[in-house]
XYZ file of C-alpha atoms in Angstrom:
558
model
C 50.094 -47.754 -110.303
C 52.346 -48.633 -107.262
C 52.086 -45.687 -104.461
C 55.233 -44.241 -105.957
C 57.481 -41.473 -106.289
C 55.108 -40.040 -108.873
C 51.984 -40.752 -106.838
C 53.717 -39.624 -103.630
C 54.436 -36.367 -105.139
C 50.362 -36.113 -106.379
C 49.048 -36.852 -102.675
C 51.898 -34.165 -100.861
C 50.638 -31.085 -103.482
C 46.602 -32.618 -102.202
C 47.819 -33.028 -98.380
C 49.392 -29.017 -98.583
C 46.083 -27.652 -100.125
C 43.994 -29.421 -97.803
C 45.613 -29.414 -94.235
C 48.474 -27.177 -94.521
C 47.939 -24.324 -91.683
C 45.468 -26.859 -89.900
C 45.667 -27.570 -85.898
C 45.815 -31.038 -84.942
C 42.688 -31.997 -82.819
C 42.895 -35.415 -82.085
C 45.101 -38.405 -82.580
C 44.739 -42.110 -82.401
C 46.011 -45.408 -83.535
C 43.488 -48.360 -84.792
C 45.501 -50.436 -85.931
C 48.961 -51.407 -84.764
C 50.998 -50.066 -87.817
C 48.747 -46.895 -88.336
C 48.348 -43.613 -87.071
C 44.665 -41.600 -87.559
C 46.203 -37.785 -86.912
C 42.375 -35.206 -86.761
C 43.434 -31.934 -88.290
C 41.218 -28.802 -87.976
C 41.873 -26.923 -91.399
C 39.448 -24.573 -93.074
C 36.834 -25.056 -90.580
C 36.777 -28.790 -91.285
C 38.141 -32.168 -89.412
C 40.213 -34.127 -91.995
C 41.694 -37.775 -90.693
C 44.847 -38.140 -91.917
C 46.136 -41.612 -92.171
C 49.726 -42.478 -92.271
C 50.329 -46.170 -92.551
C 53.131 -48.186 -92.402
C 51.397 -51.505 -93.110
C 53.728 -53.882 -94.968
C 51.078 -54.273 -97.644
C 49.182 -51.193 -98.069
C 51.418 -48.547 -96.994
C 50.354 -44.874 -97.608
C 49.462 -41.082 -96.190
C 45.916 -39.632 -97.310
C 42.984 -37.816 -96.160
C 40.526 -41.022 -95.232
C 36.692 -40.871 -94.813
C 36.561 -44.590 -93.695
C 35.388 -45.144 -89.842
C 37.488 -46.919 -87.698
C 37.559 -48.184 -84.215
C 40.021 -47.217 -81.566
C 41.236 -50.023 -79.597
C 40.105 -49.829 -75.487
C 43.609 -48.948 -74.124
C 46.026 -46.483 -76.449
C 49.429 -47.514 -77.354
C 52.559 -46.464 -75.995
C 53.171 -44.876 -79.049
C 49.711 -43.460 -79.784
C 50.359 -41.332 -76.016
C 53.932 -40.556 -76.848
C 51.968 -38.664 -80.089
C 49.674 -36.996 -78.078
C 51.798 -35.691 -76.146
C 53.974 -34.005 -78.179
C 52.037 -33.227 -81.477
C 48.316 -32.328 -79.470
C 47.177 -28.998 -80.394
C 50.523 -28.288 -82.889
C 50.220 -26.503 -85.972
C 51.011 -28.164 -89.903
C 53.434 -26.099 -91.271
C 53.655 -28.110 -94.209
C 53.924 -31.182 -96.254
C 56.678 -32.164 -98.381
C 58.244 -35.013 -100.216
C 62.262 -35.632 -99.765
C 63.204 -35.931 -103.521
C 60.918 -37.956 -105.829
C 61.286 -40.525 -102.681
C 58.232 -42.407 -101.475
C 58.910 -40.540 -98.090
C 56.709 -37.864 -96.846
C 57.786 -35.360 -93.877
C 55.151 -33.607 -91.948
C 56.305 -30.196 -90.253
C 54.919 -29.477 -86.637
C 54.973 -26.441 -85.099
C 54.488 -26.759 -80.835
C 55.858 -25.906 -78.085
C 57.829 -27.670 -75.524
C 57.199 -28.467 -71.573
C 58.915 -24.769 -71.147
C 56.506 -23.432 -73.091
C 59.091 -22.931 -75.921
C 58.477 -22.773 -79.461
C 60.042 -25.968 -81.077
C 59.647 -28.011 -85.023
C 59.239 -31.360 -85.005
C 59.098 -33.982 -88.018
C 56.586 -36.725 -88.217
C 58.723 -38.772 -91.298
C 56.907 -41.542 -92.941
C 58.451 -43.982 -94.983
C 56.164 -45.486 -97.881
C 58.634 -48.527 -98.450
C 56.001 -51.739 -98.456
C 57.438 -54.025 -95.574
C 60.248 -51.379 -94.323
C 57.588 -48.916 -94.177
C 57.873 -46.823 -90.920
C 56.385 -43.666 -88.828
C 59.254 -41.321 -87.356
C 58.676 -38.730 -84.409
C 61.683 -36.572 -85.186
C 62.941 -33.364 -83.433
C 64.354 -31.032 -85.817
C 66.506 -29.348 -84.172
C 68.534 -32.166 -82.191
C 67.536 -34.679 -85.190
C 67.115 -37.266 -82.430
C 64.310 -39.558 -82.903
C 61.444 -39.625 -80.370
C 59.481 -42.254 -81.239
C 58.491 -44.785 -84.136
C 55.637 -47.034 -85.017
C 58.190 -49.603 -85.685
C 61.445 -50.026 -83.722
C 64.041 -50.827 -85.954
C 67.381 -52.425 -83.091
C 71.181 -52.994 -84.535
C 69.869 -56.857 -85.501
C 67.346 -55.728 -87.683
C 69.425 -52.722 -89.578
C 73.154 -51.926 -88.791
C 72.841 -48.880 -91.000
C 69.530 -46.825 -89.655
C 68.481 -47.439 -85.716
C 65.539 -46.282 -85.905
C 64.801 -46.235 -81.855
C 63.695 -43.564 -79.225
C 66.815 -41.296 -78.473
C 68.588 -42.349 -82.018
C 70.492 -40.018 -84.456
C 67.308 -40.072 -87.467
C 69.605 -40.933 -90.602
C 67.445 -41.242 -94.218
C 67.127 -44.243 -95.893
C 69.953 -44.811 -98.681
C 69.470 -42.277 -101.471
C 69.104 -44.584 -105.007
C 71.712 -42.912 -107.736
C 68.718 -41.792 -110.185
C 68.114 -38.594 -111.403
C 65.137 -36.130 -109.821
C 62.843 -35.887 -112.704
C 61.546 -32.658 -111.783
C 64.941 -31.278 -112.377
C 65.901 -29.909 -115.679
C 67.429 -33.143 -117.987
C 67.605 -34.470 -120.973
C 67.583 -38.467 -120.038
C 64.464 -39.001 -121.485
C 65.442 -37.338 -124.681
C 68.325 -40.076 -125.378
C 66.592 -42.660 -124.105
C 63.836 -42.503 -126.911
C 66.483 -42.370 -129.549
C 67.896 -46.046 -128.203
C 64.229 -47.631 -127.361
C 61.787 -47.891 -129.815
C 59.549 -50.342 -127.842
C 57.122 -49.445 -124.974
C 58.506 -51.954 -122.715
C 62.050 -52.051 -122.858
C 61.683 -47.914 -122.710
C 59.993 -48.367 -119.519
C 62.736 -50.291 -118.352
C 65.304 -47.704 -118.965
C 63.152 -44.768 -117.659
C 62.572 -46.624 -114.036
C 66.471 -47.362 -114.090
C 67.307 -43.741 -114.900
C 64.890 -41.554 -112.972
C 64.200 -41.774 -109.216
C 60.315 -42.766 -107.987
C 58.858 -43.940 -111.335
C 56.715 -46.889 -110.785
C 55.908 -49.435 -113.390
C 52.690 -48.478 -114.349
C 53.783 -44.950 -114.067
C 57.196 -45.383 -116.444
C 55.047 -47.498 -119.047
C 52.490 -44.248 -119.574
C 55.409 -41.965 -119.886
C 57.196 -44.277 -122.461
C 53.518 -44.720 -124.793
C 53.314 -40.670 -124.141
C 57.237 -39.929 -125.517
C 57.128 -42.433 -128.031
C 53.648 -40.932 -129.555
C 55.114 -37.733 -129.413
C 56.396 -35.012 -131.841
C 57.856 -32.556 -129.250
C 59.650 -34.396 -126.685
C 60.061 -31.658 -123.915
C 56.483 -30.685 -124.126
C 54.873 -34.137 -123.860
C 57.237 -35.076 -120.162
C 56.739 -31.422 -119.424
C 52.890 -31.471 -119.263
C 53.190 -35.482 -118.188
C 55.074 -34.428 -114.591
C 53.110 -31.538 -114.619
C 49.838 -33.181 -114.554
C 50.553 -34.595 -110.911
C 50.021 -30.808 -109.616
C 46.594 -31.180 -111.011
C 45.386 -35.014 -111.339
C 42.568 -36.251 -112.069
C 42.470 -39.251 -110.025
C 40.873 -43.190 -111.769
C 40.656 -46.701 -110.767
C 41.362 -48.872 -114.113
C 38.970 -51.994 -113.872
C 40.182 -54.217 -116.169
C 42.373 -57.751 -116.275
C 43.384 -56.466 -113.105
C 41.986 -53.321 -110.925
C 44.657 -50.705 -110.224
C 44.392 -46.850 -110.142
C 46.592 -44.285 -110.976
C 46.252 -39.944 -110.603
C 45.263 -39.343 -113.931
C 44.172 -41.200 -117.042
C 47.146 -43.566 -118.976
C 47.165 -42.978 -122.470
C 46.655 -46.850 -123.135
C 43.970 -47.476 -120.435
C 42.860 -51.306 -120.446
C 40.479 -51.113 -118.764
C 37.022 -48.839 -117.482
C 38.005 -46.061 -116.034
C 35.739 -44.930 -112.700
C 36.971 -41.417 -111.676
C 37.190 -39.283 -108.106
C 37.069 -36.204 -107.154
C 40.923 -36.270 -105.130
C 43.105 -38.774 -104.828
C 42.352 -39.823 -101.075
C 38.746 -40.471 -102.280
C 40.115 -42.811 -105.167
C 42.340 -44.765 -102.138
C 39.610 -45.139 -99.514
C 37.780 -46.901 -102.550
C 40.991 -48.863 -104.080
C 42.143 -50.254 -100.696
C 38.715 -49.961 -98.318
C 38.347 -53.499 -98.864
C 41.775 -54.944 -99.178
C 42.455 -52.933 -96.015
C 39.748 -54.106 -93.967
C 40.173 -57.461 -94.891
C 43.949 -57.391 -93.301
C 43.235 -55.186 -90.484
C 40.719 -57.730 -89.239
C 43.135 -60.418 -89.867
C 45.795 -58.532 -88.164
C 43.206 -57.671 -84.984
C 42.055 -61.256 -85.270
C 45.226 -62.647 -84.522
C 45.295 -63.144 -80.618
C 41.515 -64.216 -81.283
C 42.378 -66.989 -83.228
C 45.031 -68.208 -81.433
C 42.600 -68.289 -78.848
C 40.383 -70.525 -80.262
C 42.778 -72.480 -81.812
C 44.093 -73.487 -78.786
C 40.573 -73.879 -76.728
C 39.247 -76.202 -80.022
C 42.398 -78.449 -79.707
C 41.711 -78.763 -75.896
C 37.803 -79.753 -76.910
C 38.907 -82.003 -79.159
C 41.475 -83.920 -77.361
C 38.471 -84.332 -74.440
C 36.052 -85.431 -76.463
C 38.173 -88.048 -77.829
C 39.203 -88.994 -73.906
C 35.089 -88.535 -73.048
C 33.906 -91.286 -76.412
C 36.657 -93.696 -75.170
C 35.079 -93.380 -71.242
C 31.862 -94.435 -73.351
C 33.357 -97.283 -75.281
C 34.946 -98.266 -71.778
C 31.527 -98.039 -70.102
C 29.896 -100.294 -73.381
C 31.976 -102.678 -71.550
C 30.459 -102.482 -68.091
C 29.177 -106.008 -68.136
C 31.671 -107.926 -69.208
C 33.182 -106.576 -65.741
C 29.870 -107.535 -63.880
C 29.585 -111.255 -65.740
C 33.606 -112.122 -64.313
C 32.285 -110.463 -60.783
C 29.094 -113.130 -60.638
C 31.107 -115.929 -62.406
C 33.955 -115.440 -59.783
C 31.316 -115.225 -56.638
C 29.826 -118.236 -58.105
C 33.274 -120.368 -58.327
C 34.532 -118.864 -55.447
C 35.644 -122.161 -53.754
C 37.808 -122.800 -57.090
C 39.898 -119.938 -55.817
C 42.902 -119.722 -53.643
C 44.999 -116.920 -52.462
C 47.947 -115.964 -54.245
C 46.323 -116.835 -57.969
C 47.104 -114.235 -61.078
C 44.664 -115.690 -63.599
C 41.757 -118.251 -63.700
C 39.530 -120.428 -66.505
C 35.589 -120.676 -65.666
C 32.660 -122.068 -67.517
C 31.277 -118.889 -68.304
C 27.095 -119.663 -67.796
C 26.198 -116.342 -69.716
C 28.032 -117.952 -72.832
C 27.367 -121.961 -73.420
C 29.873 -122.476 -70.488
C 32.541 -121.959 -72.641
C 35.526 -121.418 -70.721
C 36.985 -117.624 -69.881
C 40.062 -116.960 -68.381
C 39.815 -114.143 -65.709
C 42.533 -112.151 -64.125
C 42.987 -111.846 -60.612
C 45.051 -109.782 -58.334
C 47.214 -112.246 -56.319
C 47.799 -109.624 -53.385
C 43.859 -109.971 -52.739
C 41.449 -112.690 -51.402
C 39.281 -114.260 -53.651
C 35.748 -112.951 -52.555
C 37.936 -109.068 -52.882
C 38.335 -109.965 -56.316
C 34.680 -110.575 -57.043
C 34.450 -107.548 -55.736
C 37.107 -105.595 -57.610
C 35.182 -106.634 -60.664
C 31.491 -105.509 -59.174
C 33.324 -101.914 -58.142
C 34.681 -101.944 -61.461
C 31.468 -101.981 -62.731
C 29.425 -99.922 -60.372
C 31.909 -97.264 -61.193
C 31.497 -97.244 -65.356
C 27.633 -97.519 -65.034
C 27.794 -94.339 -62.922
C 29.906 -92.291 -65.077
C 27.441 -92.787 -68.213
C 25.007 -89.854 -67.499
C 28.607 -87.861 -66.430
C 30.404 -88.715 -69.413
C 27.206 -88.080 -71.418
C 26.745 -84.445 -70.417
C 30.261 -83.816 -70.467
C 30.468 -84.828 -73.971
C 27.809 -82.462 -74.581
C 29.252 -79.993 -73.008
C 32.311 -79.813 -75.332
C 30.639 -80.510 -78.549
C 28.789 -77.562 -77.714
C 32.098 -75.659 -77.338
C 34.023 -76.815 -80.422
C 30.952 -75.641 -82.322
C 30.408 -72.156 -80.412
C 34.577 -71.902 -81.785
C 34.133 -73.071 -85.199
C 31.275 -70.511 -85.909
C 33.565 -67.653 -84.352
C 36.045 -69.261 -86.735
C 33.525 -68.850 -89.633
C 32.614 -65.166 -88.003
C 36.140 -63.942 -88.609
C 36.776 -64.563 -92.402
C 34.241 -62.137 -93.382
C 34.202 -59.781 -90.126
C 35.218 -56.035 -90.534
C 37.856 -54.370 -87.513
C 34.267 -53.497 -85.680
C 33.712 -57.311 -85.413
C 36.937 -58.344 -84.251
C 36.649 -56.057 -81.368
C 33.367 -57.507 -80.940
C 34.315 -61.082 -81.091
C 37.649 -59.808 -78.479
C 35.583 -58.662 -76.347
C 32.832 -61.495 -75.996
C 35.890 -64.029 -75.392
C 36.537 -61.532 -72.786
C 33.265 -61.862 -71.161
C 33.086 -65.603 -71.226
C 36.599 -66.075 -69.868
C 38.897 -67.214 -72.511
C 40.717 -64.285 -72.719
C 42.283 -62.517 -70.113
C 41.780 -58.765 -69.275
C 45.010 -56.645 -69.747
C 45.525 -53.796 -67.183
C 42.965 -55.303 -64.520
C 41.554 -53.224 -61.901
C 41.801 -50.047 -64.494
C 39.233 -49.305 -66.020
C 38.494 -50.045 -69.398
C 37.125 -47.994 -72.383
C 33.528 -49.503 -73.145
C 33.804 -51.102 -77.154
C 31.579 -49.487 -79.338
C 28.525 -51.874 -80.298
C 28.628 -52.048 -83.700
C 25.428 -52.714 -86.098
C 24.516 -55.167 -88.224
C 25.633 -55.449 -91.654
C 22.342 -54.240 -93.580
C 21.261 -55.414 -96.918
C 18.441 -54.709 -99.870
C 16.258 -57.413 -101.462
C 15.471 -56.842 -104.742
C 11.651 -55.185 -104.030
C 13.701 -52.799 -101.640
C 12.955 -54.863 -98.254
C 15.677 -54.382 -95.726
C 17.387 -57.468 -94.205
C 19.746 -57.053 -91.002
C 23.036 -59.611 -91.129
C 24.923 -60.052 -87.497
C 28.307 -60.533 -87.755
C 29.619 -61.829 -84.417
C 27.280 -63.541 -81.519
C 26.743 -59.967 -79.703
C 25.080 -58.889 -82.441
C 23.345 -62.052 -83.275
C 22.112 -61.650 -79.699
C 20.936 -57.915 -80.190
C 19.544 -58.409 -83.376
C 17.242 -61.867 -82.642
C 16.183 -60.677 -79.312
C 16.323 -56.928 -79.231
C 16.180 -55.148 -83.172
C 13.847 -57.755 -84.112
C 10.048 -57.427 -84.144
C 8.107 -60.315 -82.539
C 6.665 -61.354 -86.273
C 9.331 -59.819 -88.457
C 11.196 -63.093 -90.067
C 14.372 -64.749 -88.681
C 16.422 -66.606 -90.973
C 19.860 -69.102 -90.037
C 21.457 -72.080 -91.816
C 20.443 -75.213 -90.265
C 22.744 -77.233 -88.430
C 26.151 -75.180 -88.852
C 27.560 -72.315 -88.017
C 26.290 -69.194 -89.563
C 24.655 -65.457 -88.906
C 21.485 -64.717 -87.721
C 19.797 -62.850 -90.663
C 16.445 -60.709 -90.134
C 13.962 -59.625 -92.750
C 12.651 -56.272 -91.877
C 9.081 -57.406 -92.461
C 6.138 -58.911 -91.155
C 5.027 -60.412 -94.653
C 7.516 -60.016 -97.067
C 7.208 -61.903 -100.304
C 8.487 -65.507 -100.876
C 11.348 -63.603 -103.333
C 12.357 -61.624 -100.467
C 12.472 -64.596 -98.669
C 14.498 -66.528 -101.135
C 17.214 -63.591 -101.466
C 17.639 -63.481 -97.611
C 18.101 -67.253 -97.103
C 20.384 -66.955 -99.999
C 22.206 -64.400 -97.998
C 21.882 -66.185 -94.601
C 23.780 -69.485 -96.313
C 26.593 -66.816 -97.957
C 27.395 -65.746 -94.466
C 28.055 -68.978 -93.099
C 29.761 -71.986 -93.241
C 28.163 -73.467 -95.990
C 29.211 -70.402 -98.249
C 31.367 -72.689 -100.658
C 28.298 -75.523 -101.197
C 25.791 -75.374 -103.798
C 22.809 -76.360 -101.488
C 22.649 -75.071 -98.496
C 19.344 -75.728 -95.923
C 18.157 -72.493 -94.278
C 15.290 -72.393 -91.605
C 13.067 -69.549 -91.047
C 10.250 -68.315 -88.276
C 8.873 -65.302 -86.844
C 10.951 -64.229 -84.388
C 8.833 -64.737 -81.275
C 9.380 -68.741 -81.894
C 13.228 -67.584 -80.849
C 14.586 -68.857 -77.326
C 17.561 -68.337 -75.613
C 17.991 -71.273 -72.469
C 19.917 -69.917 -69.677
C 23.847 -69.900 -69.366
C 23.768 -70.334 -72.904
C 26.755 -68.633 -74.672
C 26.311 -65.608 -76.874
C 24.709 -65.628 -80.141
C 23.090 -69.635 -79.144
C 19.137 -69.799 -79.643
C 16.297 -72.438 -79.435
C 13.216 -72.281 -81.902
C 10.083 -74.311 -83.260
C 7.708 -74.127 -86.179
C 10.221 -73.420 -88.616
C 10.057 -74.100 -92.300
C 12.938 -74.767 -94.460
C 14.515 -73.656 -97.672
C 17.433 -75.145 -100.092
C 19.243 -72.200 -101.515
C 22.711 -71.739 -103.054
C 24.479 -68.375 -101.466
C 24.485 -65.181 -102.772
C 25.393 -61.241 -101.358
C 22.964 -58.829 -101.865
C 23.646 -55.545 -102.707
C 24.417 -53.016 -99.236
């Protein structure tokens, strides 16, 4: 099931029993195109999460920790200041719509009572989070400005006339009708009824019309079997279907293809259904500056080193430059001012002849000496060019394993790997002089073996840092891919068996760059072997005495 009309209705009757009355405490905004609102209701903080994220758009009650980014949004402090401390009047749905309005109750800088409307529109990429005033119906602020260019129809803008989105000519299927009557006695078959019943009725999903058309068409009362079918969204019983694909929907289909897993409320069943999806494009989202970033710092490494190994090839040359100095010093008489170009036995080479260039503005013994500077100069830049080169390798592979960081980092991580580019310069502080909200160190991803043995996973170079040189005992083990990018994995023991062992190398090669190969070398050592030279960048160690496994990757279980 899509988050639909259907679904939309389920979640506003769970919002109303759960937060209705409730006093909002605290309000944030993790990601760019979502809004955390903390309600106190019942003696309990609930997190409310209204997103407008083109892909995963929805409201719900969310247990899932999140990080708040250092500095707030404009539109995160336009939110606090006028919804702090108001009370929910209510939730309610506008139709069978996928649009949900919120009803504040506040008051205003003069101390008078006033309603506003927090509107969000579940509407996949023209999703959208309205600040409304009721009473004026101008708009105060969205999550998304919406300008004449984008939408000649609906501006949605600070100090704009709020206007709903275009209402679709279906009928409200809560309202008394007999559509669904008729359209049984024209389609016999599950699919095409489906059809019709979307194209008739307003908010019915897919997934949602197909159950309705196997319950009416297995039916020998009609009115009972929609009756108790829209009347079971007032009291769902909320399941994931894990089958060809995994979808959920807010109470079991008749037809379910699939294993059903079920949840307590709905919220619970979408914190599990998108938890992972989520994460995965928050981090993406976050990650986006980051990557550019690095993008732009590898292509700068790259382009050197190419410019450094030519220097080299240049300086491979040095003597050739030196043999025309001598040969030249040697012939010198043979020369006369004014020459471009001369032929000499060369004496390193048989005496075959070789043609030499000269510079006809200089004297001859100058030009013996042009070619001796020429020289002196490439032999010089060797142990220069050498370091340099160094130098840059040493970058493009600190980049490519923050590269390999981010496709399986979490929103925690990002900040993480933000903030580290911060410290080491390649990204520039916003609001400097202020001062800035302290990020959050976040822990290491932590894992089981199979005889129970905990092994620690870092997930950017901070924590690769903490967790090598901090977390980790002198003798417990250290584990990390050899020669490419990859975590720095800890087993939680002193001895631990050569299974655990196994499993954790296993997971140190599934957390790296080598995740995709079938044999993958990982070293391991006691953790006291583990040094870190100075000026080194984050998450960059030095070790001896290791021994070495061959393991394909594998995840362990959390």
């Amino acid at each position: 099931m899509s988050f639909d009309g259907f679904f939309t209705h389920a979640i506003v009757h769970e919002l109303n029993s759960t937060l209705k009355t409730g006093r909002v405490a605290r309000i944030s905004q993790p990601y760019p195109a979502e809004l955390i609102i903390t309600i106190r209701a019942q003696r309990h903080n609930y997190a409310l999460l209204l997103s407008a994220n083109p892909t995963y758009p929805r409201v719900q009650v969310t247990e899932v920790p999140f990080t708040n980014p250092a500095v707030p949004t404009n539109f995160t402090m336009t939110m606090r200041k006028y919804l702090d401390g108001a009370i929910l009047e209510g939730v309610e749905q506008v139709g069978n719509d996928r649009i949900i309005r919120l009803t504040f109750n506040t008051r205003d800088e003069l101390g008078d009572s006033q309603r506003l409307l927090l509107i969000s529109e579940i509407m996949a990429r023209h999703s959208n989070i309205s600040l409304v005033n009721e009473k004026t119906g101008k708009i105060i602020d969205t999550v998304k400005h919406v300008g004449a260019d984008q939408n000649r129809v609906r501006l949605l803008l600070p100090g704009a006339t709020f206007i709903m989105p275009p209402k679709q000519d279906k009928a409200d299927p809560y309202l008394p009708n007999q559509i669904y009557s008729d359209l049984v006695r024209q389609y016999q078959e599950p699919a095409e009824l489906a059809k019709q019943l979307q194209a008739h009725y307003e908010g019915l999903g897919h997934d949602t019309a197909r159950d309705l058309a196997d319950r009416l068409l297995a039916s020998d009362h009609l009115p009972t079997t929609y009756q108790q079918f829209i009347q079971h969204f007032d009291q769902p019983d909320p399941v994931i279907i894990d089958g060809r694909k995994k979808d959920f929907m807010a109470f079991p289909p008749l037809n379910a293809a699939g294993e059903l897993q079920h949840f307590t409320t709905l919220s619970a069943l979408l914190d599990s259904y998108y938890q992972q999806k989520a994460q995965q494009d928050r981090s993406k989202e976050l990650a986006g500056q980051v990557l550019k970033v690095i993008k732009n710092e590898l292509k700068k490494d790259r382009r050197k080193v190419k410019k450094l190994n030519q220097q080299l090839a240049d300086a491979s040359q040095a003597d050739q430059y030196r043999i025309r100095g001598e040969i030249l010093t040697t012939y010198l008489g043979k020369l006369t001012p004014g020459m471009d170009a001369i032929t000499l036995p060369n004496f390193y080479d048989d005496n075959k002849p070789l043609k030499i260039s000269l510079s006809p503005e200089l004297s001859p013994s100058r030009n013996a000496q042009k070619y001796f500077t020429k020289y002196d100069k490439l032999k010089a830049s060797v142990a220069h060019v050498n370091e340099q080169l160094k130098l840059a390798n040493a970058e493009i592979e600190y980049f490519e394993n923050i590269q390999n960081q981010i496709e399986l980092a979490s929103p925690a991580d990002i900040q993480e790997i933000r903030l580290e580019l911060q410290q080491e310069g390649y990204i520039k502080q916003k609001h400097k002089g202020k001062k800035q909200r302290k990020v959050r160190a976040s822990k290491p991803e932590q894992f089981h073996t199979s005889d129970g043995t905990v092994v620690l996973v870092g997930k950017n170079n901070l924590q690769n840092d903490r967790l090598s040189f901090k977390t980790a005992n002198k003798n417990e083990i250290w584990l990390h891919v050899k020669d490419i990018p990859g975590s720095h994995v800890v087993i939680r023991d002193t001895n631990p068996s050569d299974e655990t062992i196994l499993e954790a190398a296993q997971l140190a090669a599934y957390f790296s760059k080598g995740r995709d190969s079938d044999n993958v070398p990982v070293d391991y050592l006691p953790a006291k072997r583990l040094r870190k030279p100075n000026g080194a960048k984050p998450g960059f160690v030095t070790f001896t005495g290791q021994k070495t496994l061959r393991v394909t990757p594998k995840k362990l279980t959390n």
